[in-house]
Tab-separated table of C-alpha atoms in Angstrom:
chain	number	residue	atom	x	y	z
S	1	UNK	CA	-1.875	157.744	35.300
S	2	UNK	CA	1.007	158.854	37.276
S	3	UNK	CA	0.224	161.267	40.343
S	4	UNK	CA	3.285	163.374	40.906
S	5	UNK	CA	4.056	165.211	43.951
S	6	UNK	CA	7.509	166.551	45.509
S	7	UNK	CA	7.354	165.616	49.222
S	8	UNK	CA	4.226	163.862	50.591
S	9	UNK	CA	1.814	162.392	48.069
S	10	UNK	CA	-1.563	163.906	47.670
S	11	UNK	CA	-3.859	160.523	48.329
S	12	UNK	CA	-7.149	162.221	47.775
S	13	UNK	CA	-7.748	160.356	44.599
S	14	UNK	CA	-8.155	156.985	46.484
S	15	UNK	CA	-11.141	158.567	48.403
S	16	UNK	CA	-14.531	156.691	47.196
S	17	UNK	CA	-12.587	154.124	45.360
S	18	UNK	CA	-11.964	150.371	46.184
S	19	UNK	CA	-7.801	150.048	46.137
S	20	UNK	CA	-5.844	147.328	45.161
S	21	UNK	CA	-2.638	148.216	46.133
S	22	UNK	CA	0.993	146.826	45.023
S	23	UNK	CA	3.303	148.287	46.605
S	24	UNK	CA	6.987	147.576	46.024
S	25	UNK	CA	9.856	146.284	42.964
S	26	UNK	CA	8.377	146.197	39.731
S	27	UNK	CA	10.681	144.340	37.695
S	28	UNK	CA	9.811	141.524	35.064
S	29	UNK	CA	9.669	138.905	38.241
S	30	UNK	CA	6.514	140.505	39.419
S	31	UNK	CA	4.750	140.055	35.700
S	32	UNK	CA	2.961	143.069	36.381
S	33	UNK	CA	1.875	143.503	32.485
S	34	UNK	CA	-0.706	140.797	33.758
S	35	UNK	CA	-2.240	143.269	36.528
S	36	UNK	CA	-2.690	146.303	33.925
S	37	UNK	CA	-4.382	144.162	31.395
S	38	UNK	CA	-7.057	142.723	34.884
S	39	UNK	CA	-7.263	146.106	35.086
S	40	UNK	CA	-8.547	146.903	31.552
S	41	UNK	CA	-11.421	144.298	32.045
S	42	UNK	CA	-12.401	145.411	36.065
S	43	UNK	CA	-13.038	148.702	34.470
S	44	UNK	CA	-15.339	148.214	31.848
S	45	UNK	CA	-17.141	146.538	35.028
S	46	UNK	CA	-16.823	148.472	38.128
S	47	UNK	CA	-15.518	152.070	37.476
S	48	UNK	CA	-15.371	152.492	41.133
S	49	UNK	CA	-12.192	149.519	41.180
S	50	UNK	CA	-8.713	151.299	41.449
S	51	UNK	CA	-5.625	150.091	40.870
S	52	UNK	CA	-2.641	151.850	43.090
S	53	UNK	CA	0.944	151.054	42.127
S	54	UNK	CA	3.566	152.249	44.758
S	55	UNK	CA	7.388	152.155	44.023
S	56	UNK	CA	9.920	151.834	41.429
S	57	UNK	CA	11.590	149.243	39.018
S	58	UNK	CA	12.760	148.752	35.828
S	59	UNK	CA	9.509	148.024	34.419
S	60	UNK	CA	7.368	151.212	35.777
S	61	UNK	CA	8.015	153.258	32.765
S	62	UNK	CA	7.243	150.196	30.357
S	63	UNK	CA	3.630	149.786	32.421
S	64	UNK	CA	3.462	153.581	32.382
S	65	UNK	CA	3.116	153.217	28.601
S	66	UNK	CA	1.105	150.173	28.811
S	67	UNK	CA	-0.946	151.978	30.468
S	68	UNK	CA	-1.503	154.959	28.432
S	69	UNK	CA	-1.554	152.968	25.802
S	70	UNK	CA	-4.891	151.095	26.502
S	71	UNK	CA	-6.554	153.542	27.773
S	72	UNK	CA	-7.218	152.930	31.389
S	73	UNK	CA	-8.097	155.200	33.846
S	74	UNK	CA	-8.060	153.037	36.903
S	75	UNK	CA	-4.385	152.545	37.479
S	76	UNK	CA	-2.737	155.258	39.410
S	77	UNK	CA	1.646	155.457	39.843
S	78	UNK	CA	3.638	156.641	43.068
S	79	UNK	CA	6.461	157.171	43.317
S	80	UNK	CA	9.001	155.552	45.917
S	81	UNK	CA	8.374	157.016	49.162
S	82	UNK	CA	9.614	156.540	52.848
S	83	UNK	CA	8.229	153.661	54.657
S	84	UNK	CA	6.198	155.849	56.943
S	85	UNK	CA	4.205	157.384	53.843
S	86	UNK	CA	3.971	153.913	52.453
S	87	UNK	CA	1.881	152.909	55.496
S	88	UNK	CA	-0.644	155.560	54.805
S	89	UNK	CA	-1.146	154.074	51.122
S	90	UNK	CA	-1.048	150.366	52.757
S	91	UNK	CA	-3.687	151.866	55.311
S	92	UNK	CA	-6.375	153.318	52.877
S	93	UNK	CA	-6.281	150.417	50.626
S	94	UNK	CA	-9.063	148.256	50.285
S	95	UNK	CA	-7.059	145.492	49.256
S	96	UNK	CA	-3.004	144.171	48.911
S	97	UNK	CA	-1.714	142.456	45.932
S	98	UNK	CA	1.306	140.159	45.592
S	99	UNK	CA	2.193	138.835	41.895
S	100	UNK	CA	4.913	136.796	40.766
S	101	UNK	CA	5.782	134.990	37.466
S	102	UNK	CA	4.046	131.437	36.819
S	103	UNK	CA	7.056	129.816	37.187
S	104	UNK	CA	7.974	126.772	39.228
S	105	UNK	CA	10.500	128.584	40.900
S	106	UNK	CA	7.728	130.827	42.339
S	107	UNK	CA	5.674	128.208	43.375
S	108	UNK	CA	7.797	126.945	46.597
S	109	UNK	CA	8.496	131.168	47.329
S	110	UNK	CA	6.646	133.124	49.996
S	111	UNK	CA	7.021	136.631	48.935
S	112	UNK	CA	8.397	138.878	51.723
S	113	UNK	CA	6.105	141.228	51.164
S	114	UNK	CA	3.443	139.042	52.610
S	115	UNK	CA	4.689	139.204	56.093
S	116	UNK	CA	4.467	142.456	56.080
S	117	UNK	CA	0.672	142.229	54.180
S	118	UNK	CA	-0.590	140.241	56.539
S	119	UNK	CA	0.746	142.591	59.491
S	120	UNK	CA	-1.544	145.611	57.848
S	121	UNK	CA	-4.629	143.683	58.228
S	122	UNK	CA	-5.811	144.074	54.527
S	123	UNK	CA	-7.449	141.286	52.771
S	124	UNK	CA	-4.405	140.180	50.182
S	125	UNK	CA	-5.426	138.923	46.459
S	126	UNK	CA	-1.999	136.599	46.270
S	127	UNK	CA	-1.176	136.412	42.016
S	128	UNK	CA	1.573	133.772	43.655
S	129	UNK	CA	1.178	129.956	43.089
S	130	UNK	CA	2.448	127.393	45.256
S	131	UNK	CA	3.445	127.566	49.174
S	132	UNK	CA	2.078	131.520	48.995
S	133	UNK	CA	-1.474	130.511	47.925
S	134	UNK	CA	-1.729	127.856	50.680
S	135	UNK	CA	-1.090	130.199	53.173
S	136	UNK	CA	-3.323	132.827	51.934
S	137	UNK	CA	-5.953	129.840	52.082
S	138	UNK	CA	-4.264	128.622	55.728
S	139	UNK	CA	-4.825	132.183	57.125
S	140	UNK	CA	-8.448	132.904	55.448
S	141	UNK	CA	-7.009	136.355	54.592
S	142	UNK	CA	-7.893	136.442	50.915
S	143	UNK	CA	-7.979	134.887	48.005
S	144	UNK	CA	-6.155	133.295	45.391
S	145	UNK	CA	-5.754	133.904	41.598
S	146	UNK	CA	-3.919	132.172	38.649
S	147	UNK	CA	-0.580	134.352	38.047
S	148	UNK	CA	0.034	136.078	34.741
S	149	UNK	CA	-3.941	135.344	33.963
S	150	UNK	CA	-5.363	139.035	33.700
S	151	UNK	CA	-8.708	137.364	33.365
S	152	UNK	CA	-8.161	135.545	36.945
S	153	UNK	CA	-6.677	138.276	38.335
S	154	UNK	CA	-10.057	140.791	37.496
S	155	UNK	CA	-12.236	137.970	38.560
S	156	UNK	CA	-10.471	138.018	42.107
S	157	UNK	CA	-10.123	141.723	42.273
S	158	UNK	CA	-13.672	142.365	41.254
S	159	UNK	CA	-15.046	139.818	43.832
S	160	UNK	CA	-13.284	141.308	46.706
S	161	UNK	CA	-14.891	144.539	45.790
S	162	UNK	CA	-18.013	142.813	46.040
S	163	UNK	CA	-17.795	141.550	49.151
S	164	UNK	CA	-19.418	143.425	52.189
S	165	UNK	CA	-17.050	145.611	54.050
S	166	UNK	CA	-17.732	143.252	56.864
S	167	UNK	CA	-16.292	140.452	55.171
S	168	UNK	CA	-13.644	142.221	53.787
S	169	UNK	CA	-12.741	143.321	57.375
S	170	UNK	CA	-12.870	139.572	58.587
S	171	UNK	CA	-10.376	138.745	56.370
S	172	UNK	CA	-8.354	141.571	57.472
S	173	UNK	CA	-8.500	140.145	60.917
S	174	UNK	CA	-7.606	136.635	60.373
S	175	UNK	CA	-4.385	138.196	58.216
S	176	UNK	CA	-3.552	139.851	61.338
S	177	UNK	CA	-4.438	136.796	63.507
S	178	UNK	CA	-2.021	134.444	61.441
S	179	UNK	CA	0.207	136.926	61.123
S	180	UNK	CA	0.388	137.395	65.221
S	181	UNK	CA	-0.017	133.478	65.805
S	182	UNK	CA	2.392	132.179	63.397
S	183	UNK	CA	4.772	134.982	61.745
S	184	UNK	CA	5.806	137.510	64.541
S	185	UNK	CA	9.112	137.988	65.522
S	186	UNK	CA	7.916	137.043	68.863
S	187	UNK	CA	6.868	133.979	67.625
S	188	UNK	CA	9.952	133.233	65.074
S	189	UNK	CA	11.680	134.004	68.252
S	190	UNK	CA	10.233	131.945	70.635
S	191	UNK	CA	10.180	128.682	68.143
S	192	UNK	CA	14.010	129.333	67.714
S	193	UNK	CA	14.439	129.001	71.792
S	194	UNK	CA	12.499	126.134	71.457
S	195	UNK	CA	14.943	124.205	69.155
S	196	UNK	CA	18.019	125.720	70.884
S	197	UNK	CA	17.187	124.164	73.983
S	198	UNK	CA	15.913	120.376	72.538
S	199	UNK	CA	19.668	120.152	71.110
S	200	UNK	CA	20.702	121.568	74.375
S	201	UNK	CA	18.936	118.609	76.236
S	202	UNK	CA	19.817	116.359	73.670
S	203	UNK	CA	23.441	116.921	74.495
S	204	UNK	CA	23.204	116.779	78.455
């Protein structure tokens, strides 16, 4: 179901709900057919389980229709935004999903987006194989499903809405740990100085 709104985006009808939210490009990398079909089987399960789709593509009207056409009334559109409103739907989400392809090529990729994921503090259900799972599992900051496997992908959405809200908030923190600890521009920055100045005292 599409919510639209001119200006600012009404986000009363996340109130209540557990979110899984995906926000950005939804093209055919992102495989997001996958996600609408988890989210015909979380909701003949848990009616409370919402799935919150944030941005454009050229695949939004073709899961529009997918949508519609099974039925489901746990997936919600937005529209694209400004980053500042974007950070209000990141914000009241219960969860943040990345999804890729099962491809090989995926599988040594680190989605941006998870930078910025782990930054928000929101425990991350990473549809990504590969490098992007490890870190996930590195950083204790969610969990990990099989891409492109709707039946993984409900599994993992339905047991982080499950989980206490103290445990989901743990793994909030320890995305913003890692993220802090090994991701920050301050940190990116200060491992940069560090190589600068070994090739520095390498050439002295």
């Amino acid at each position: 179901m599409q919510v639209p709104k001119n200006g600012s985006v009404d986000l009363s009808f996340m109130d209540g709900r557990f979110n899984l939210v995906f926000a950005g490009n939804m093209g055919k990398a992102q495989a997001l057919d996958a996600v609408i079909a988890a989210a015909e089987i979380v909701a003949a399960t848990d009616s409370q389980v919402q799935f919150v789709f944030v941005g454009g593509g050229i695949q939004v009207d073709a899961l529009k229709t997918m949508s519609n056409s099974l039925g489901v009334e746990n997936v919600r559109f937005l529209p694209r935004m400004p980053m500042s409103e974007v950070g209000t739907v990141l914000t009241k989400a219960d969860a943040l999903l990345v999804h890729l392809k099962n491809d090989p090529l995926f599988a040594i990729t680190i989605p941006s987006k998870t930078q910025a994921y782990l930054a928000v503090g929101k425990p991350i259900l990473m549809g990504v194989a590969g490098d992007a799972a490890e870190l996930i599992r590195q950083a204790r900051a969610g969990i990990t499903v099989t891409p492109e496997s709707p039946e993984s992908i409900a599994q993992g959405v339905l047991h982080l809405a499950q989980l206490s809200a103290e445990d989901r908030n743990k793994m909030g923190q320890n995305a913003i740990d890692f993220y802090e600890k090994e991701l920050s521009l301050r940190v990116g920055a200060g491992r940069f100085e560090d190589v600068f100045n070994n090739v520095l005292s390498r050439e002295k």
